[in-house]
mmCIF file of C-alpha atoms in Angstrom:
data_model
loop_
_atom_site.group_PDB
_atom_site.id
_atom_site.type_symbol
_atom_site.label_atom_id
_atom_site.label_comp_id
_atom_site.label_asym_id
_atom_site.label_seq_id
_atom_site.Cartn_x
_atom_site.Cartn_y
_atom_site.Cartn_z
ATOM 1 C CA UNK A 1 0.000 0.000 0.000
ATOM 2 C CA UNK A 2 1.206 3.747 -0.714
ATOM 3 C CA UNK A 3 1.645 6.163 1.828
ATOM 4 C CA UNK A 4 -0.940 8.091 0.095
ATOM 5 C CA UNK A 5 -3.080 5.012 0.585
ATOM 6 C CA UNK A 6 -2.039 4.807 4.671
ATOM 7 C CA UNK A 7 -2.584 8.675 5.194
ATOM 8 C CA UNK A 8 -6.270 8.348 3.639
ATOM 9 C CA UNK A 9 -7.382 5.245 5.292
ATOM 10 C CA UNK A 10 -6.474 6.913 8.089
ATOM 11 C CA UNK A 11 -8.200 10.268 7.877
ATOM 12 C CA UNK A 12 -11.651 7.976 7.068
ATOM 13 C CA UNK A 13 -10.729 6.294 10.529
ATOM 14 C CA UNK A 14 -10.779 9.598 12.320
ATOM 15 C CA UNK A 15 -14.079 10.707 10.773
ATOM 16 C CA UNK A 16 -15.992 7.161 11.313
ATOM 17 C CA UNK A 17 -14.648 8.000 15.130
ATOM 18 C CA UNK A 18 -15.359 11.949 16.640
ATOM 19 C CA UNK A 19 -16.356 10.776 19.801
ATOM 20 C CA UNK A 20 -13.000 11.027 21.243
ATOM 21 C CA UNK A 21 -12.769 14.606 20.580
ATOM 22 C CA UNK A 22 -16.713 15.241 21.476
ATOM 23 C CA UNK A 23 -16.595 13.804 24.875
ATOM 24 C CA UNK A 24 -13.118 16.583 26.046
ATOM 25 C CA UNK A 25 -14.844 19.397 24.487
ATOM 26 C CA UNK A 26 -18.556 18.644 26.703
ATOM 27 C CA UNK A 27 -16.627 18.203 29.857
ATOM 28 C CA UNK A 28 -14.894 21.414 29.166
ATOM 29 C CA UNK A 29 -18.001 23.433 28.837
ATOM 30 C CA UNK A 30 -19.285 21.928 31.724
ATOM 31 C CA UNK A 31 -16.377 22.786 34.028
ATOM 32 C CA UNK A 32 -16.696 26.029 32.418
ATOM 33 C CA UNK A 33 -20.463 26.283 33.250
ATOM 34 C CA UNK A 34 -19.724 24.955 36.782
ATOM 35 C CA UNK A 35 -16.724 28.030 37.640
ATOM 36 C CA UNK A 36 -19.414 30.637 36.132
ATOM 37 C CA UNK A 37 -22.175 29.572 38.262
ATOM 38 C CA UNK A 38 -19.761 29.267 41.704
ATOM 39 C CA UNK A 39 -18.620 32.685 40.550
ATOM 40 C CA UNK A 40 -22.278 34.573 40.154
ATOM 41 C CA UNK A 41 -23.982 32.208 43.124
ATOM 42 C CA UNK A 42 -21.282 30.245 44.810
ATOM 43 C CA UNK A 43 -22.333 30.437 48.475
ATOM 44 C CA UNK A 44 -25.883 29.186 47.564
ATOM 45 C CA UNK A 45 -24.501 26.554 45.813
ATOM 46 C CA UNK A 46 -22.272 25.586 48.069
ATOM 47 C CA UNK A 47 -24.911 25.748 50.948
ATOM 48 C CA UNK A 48 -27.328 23.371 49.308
ATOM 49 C CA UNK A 49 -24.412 20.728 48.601
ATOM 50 C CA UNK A 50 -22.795 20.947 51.970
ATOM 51 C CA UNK A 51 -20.221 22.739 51.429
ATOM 52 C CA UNK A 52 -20.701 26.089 53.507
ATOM 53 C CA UNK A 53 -23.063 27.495 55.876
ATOM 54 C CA UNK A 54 -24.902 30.380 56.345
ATOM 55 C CA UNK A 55 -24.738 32.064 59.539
ATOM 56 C CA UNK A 56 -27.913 30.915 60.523
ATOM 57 C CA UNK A 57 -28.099 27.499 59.470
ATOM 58 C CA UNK A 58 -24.061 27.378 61.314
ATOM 59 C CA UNK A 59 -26.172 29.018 64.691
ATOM 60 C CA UNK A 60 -29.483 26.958 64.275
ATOM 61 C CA UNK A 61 -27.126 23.950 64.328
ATOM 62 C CA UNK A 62 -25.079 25.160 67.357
ATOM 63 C CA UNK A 63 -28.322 25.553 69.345
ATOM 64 C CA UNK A 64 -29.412 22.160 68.393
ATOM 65 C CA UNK A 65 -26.084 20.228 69.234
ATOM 66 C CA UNK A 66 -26.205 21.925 73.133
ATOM 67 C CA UNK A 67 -29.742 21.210 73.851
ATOM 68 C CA UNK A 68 -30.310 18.151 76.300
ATOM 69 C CA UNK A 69 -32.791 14.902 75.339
ATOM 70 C CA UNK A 70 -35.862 17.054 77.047
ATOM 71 C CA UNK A 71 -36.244 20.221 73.985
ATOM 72 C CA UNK A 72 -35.956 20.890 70.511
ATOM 73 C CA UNK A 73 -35.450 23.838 68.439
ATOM 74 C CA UNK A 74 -38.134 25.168 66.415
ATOM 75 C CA UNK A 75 -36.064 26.714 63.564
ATOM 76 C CA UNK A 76 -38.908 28.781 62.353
ATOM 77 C CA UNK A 77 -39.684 30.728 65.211
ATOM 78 C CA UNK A 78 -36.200 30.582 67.036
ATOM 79 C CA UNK A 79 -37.919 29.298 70.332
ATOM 80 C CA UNK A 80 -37.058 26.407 72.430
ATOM 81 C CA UNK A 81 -39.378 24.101 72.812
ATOM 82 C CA UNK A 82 -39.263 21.412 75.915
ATOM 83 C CA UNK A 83 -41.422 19.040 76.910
ATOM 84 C CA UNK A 84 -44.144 19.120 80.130
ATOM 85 C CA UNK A 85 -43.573 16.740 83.348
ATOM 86 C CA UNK A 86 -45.933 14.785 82.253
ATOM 87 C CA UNK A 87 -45.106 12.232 85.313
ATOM 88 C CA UNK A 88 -46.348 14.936 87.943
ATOM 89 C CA UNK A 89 -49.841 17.075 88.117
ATOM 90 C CA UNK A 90 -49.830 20.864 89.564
ATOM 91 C CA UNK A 91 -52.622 21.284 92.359
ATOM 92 C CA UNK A 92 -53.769 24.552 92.884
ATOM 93 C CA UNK A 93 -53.424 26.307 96.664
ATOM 94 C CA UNK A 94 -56.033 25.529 98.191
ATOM 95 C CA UNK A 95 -56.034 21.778 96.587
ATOM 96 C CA UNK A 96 -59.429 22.086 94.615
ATOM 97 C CA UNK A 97 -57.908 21.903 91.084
ATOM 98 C CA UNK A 98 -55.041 20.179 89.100
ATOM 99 C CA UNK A 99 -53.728 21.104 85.828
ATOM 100 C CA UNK A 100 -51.314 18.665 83.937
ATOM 101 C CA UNK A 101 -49.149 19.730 80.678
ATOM 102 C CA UNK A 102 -50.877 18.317 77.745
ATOM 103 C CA UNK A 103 -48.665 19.628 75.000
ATOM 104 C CA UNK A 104 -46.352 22.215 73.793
ATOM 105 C CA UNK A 105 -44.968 23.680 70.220
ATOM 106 C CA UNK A 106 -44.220 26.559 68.548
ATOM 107 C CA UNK A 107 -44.683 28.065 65.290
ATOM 108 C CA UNK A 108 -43.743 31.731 63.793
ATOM 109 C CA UNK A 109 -46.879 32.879 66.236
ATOM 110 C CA UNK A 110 -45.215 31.830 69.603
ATOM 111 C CA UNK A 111 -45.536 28.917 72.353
ATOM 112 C CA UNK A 112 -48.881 26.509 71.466
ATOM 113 C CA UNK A 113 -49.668 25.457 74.677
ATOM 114 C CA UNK A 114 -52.365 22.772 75.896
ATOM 115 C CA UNK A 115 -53.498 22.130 79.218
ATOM 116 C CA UNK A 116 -56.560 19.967 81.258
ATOM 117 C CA UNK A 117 -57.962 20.647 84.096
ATOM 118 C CA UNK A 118 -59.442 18.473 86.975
ATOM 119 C CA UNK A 119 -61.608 19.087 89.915
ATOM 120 C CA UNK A 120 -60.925 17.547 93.301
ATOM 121 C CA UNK A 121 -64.317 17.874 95.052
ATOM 122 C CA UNK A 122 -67.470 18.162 92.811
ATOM 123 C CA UNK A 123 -68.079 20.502 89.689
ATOM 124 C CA UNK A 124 -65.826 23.710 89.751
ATOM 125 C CA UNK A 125 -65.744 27.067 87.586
ATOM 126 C CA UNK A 126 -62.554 28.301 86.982
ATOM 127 C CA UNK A 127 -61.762 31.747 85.521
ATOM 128 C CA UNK A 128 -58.533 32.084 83.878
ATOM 129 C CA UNK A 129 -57.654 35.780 85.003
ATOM 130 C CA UNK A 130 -53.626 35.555 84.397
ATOM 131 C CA UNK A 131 -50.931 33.191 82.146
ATOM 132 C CA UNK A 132 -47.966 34.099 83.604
ATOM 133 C CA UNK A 133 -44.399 32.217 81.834
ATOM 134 C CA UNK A 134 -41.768 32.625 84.332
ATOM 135 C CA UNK A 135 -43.931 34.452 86.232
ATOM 136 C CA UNK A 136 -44.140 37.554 83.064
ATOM 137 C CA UNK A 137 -46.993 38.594 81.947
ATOM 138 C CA UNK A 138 -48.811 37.222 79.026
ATOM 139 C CA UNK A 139 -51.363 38.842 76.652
ATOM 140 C CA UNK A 140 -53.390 35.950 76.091
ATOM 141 C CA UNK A 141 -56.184 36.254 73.675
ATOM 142 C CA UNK A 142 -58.791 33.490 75.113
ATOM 143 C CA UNK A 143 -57.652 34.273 78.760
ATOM 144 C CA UNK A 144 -61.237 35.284 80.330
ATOM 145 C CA UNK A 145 -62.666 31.650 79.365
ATOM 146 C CA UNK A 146 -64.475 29.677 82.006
ATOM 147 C CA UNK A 147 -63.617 26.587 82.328
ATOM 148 C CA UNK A 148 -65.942 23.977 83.491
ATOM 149 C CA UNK A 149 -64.036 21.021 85.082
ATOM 150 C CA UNK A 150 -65.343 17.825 86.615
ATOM 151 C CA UNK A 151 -63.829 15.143 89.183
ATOM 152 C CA UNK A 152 -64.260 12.391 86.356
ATOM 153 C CA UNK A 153 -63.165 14.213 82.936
ATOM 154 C CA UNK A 154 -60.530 16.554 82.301
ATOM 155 C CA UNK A 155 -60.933 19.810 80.748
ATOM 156 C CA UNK A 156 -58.455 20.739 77.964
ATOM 157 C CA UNK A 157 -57.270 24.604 77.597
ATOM 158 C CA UNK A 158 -55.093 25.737 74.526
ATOM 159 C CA UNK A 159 -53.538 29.163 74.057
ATOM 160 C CA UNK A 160 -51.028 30.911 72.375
ATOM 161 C CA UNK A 161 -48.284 32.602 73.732
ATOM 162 C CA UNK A 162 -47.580 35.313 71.519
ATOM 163 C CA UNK A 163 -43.844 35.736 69.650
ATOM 164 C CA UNK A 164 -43.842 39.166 70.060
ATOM 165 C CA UNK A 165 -44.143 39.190 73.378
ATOM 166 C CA UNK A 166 -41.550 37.148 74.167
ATOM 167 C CA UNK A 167 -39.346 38.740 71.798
ATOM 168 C CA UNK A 168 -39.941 41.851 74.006
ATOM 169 C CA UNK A 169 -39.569 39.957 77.271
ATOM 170 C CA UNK A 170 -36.184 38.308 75.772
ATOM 171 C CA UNK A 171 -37.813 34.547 76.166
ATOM 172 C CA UNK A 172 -37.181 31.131 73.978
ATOM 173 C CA UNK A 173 -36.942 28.953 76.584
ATOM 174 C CA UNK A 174 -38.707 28.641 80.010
ATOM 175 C CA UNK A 175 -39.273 26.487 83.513
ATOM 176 C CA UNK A 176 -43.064 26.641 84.116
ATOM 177 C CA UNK A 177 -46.654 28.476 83.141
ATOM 178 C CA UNK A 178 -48.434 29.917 86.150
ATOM 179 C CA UNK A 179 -51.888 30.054 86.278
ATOM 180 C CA UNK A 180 -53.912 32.561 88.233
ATOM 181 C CA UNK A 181 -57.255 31.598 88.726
ATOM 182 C CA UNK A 182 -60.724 32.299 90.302
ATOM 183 C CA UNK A 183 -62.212 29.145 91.382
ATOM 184 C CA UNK A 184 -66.557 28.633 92.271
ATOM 185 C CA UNK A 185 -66.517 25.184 93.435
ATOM 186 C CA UNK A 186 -68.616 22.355 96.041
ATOM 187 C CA UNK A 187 -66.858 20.523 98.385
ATOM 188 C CA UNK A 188 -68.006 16.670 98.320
ATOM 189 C CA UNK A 189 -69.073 17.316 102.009
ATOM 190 C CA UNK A 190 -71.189 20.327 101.540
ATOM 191 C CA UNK A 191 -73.726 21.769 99.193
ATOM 192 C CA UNK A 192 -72.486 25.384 100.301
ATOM 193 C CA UNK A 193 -70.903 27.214 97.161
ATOM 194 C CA UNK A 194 -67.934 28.462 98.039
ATOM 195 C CA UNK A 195 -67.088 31.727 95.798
ATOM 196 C CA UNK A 196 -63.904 34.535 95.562
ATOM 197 C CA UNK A 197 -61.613 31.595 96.110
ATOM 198 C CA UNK A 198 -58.137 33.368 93.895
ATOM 199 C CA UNK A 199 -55.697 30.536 93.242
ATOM 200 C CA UNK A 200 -52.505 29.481 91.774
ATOM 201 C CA UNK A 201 -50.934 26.499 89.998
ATOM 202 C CA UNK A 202 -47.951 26.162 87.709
ATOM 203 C CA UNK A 203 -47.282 23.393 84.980
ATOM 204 C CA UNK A 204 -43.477 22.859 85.126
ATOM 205 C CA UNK A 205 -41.445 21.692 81.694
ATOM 206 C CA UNK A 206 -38.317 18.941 82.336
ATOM 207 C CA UNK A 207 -35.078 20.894 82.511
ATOM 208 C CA UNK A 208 -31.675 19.319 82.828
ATOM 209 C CA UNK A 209 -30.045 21.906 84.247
ATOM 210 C CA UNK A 210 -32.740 24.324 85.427
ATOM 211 C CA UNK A 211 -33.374 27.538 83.821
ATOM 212 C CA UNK A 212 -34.156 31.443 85.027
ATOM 213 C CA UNK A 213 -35.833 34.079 82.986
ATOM 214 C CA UNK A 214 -35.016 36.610 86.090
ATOM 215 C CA UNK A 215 -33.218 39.778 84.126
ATOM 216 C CA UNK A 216 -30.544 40.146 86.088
ATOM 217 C CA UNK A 217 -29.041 43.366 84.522
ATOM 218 C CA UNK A 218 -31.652 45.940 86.748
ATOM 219 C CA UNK A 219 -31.263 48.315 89.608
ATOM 220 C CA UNK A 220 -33.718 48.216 92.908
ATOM 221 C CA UNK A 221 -35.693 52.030 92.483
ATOM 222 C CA UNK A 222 -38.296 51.188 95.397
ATOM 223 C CA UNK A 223 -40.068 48.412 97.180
ATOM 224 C CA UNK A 224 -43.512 49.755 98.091
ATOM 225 C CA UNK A 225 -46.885 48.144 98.231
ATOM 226 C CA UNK A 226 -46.457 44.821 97.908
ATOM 227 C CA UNK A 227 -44.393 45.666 94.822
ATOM 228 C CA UNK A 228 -40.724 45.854 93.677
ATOM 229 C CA UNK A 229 -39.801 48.330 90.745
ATOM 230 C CA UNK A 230 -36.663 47.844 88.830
ATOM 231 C CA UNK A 231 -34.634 50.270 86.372
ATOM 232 C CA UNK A 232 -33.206 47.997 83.707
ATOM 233 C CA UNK A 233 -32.077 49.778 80.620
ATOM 234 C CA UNK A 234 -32.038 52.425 77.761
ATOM 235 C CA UNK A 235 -31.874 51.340 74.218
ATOM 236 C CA UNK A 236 -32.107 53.777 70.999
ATOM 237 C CA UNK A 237 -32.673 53.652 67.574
ATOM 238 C CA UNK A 238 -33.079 56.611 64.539
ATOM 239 C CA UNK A 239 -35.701 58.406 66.552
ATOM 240 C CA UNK A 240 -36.454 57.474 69.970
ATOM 241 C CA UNK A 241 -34.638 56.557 73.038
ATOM 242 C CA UNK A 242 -36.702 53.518 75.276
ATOM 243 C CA UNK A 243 -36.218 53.809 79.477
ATOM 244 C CA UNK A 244 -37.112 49.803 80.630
ATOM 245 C CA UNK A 245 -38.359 48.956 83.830
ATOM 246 C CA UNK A 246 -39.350 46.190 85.359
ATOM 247 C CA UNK A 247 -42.172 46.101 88.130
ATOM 248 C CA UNK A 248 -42.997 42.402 90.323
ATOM 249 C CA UNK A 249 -45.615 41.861 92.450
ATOM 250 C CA UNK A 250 -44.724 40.431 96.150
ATOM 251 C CA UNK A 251 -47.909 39.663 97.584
ATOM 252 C CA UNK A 252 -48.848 36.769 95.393
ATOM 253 C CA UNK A 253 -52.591 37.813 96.864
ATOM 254 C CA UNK A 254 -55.495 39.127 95.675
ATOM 255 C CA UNK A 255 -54.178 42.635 94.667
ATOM 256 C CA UNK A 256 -53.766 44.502 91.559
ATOM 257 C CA UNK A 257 -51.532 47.558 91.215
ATOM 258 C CA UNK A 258 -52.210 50.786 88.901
ATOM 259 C CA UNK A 259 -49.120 52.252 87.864
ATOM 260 C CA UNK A 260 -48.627 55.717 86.653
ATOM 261 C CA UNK A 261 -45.506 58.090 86.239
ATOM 262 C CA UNK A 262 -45.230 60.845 89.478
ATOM 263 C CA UNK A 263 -42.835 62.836 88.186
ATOM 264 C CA UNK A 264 -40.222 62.033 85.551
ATOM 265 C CA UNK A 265 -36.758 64.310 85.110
ATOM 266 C CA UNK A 266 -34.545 64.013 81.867
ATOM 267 C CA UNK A 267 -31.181 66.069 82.497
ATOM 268 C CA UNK A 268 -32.594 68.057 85.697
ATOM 269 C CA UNK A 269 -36.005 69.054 83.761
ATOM 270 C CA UNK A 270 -39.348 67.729 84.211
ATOM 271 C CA UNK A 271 -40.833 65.499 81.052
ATOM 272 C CA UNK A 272 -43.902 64.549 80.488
ATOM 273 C CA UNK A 273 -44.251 61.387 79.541
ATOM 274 C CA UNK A 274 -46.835 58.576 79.717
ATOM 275 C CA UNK A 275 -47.107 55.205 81.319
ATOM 276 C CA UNK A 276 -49.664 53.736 82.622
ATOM 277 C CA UNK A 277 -50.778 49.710 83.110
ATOM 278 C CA UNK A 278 -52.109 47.362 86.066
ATOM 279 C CA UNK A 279 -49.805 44.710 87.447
ATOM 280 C CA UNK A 280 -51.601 41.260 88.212
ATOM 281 C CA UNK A 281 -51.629 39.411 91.057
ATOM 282 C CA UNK A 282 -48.537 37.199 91.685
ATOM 283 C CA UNK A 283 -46.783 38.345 88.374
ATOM 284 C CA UNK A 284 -43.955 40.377 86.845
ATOM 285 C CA UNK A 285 -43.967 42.743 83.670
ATOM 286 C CA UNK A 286 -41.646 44.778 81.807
ATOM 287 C CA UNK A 287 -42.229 48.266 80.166
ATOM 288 C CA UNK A 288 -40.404 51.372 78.739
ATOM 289 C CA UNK A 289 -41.064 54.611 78.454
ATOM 290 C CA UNK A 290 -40.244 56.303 74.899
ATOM 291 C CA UNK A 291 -38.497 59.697 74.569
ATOM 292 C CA UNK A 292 -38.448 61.189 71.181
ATOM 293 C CA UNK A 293 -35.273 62.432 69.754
ATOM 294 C CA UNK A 294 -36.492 65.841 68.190
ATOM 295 C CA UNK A 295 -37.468 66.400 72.036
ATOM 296 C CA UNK A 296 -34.557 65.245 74.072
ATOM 297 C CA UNK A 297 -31.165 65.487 72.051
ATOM 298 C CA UNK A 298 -29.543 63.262 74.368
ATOM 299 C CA UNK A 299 -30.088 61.802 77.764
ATOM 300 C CA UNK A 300 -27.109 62.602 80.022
ATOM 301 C CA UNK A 301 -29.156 62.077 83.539
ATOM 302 C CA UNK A 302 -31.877 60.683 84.678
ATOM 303 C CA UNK A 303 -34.905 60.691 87.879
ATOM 304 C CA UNK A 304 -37.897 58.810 88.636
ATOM 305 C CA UNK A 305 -41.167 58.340 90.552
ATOM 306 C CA UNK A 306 -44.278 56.367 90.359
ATOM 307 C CA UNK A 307 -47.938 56.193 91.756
ATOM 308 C CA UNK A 308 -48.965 53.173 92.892
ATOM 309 C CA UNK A 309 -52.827 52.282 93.373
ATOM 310 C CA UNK A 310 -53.928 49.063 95.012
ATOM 311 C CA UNK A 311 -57.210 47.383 94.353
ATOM 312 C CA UNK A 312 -59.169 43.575 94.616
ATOM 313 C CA UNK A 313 -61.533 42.124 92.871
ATOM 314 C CA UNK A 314 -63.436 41.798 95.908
ATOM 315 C CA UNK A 315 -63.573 45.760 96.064
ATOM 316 C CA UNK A 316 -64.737 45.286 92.373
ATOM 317 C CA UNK A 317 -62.006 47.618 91.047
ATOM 318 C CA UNK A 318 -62.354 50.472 93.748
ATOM 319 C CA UNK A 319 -58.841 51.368 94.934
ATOM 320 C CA UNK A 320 -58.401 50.856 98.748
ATOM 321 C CA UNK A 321 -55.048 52.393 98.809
ATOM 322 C CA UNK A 322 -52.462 55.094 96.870
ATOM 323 C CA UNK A 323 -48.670 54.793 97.443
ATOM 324 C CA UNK A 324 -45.897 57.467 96.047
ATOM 325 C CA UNK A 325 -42.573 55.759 94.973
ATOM 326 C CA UNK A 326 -39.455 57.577 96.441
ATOM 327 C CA UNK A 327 -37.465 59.774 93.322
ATOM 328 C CA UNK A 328 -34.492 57.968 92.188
ATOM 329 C CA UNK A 329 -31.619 58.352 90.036
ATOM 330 C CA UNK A 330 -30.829 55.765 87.314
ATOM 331 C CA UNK A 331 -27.726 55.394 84.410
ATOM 332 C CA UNK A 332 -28.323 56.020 81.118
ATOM 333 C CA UNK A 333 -26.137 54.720 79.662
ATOM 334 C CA UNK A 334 -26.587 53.215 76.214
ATOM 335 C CA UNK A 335 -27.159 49.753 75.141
ATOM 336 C CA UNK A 336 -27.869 48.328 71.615
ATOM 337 C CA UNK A 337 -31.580 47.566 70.642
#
């Protein structure tokens, strides 16, 4: 055979066979696709495949790796949520009522919580008047319900716990749910109805190593009746600066407290600003006082009072009694909102 023969049976070899050079040129492109794509949308990419983290998913995942056997972390709301004693049942104060931990979850709304309720002697009423978590105040929405509960069948409750609440209060984990309660109930050895009876009872979660809302980050302004009133902060933002205080009650009776500003000073002058709110029985609440910007520049001191009117249900919301806070001096200095 000629060489002219050899170099053309050749060349009709390479065209009966492309695919060698096909298969180079596809993976090229590819890898070419692949380093354009990393390079527009990499850290997406490279989330979804495992190969980084966002900051969130890297935090969600630290959260989840310290929690013990008893809670979970609900990703979408950023609570914590643990799981009820379910071995032990809470009896009121005057033994007439228990309330056992049904369930708890949470969603982007707050804490779902279920409850039952069971009477010890014969038929009893019971008037939610307060939901207390940690002993804060909640703002439930069905919180006024009665509650019919029976010796023989238990009486389920379900309420919300509200996420912005306990965004404000600085909550995503917690030890127990008190409830405050008026109570109209028989005993088995009587047909006398026994009314006013104002009770408590709290439904405890498991904790491995206990847990405490308490803010400890406050300074004592006055103890006066039956109550404790903290100074705890001053945040800012663009247009406002927010005073925080915290107010508890002692008594754990029958008494509610009116709060109202006495006399407020903002670098040696007198401002008028407005607070006002009742304190339940038996619970604690935090609230702040805003201060516009285009009306105080900046805050270099600070002075307080308050009003404090007592009342009971039994005086059907006529104060027995008006208390005047002492004037104290807090810090102001900044911290991040």
């Amino acid at each position: 055979m000629s060489k002219l023969n050899k170099k053309l049976l050749q060349f009709e070899k390479v065209k009966k066979n492309p695919i060698k050079y096909i298969i180079p040129i596809v993976i090229a492109i590819l890898v070419l696709i692949t380093l354009i794509l990393l390079l527009i949308n990499g850290r997406k990419i490279t989330d979804k495949i495992g190969i980084t983290k966002s900051a969130e998913e890297k935090r969600a995942q630290e959260i989840e790796s310290n929690l013990d056997d008893y809670k979970k972390y609900d990703r979408e709301s950023g609570l914590i949520v643990s799981q009820f004693n379910v071995a032990s049942e809470a009896w009121d104060n005057v033994g007439n009522v228990v309330i056992k931990g049904v369930s708890l979850s949470a969603d982007s709304k707050g804490y779902k919580v279920k409850v039952s309720f069971r009477a010890i002697n014969k038929m009893t009423d019971i008037e939610i008047l307060g939901i207390y978590i940690d002993n804060y105040e909640t703002e439930v929405d069905n919180i006024n319900q009665i509650i019919h509960a029976t010796k023989e069948k238990e009486q389920e409750f379900e309420f919300i716990i509200k996420k912005t609440q306990l965004d404000k209060l600085g909550i995503n984990d917690f030890e127990k749910i008190t409830f405050y309660m008026h109570n109209t109930f028989e005993r088995d050895y009587s047909s006398e109805k026994i009314t006013n009876t104002y009770t408590y009872a709290s439904v405890s979660v498991q904790q491995a190593n206990g847990f405490d809302n308490t803010i400890s980050d406050k300074v004592m302004l006055d103890e006066i009746a039956g109550t404790k009133i903290y100074y705890n902060k001053i945040t800012e933002d663009k247009d406002n600066y927010y005073l925080y205080f915290i107010f508890e009650d002692k008594l754990k009776s029958n008494t509610y407290h009116i709060f109202n500003i006495n006399k407020l000073l903002i670098n040696g002058k007198i401002y008028d600003a407005k607070l006002k709110f009742t304190l339940k029985p038996g619970s604690r609440d935090v609230k702040y006082i805003v201060i516009p910007k285009k009306e105080v520049d900046k805050i270099e001191k600070a002075s307080i009072s308050f009003i404090v009117r007592n009342y009971s249900i039994e005086s059907n919301g006529k104060v027995t009694a008006t208390y005047f806070t002492n004037q104290k001096d807090f810090s102001t200095k900044i911290k991040e909102s």
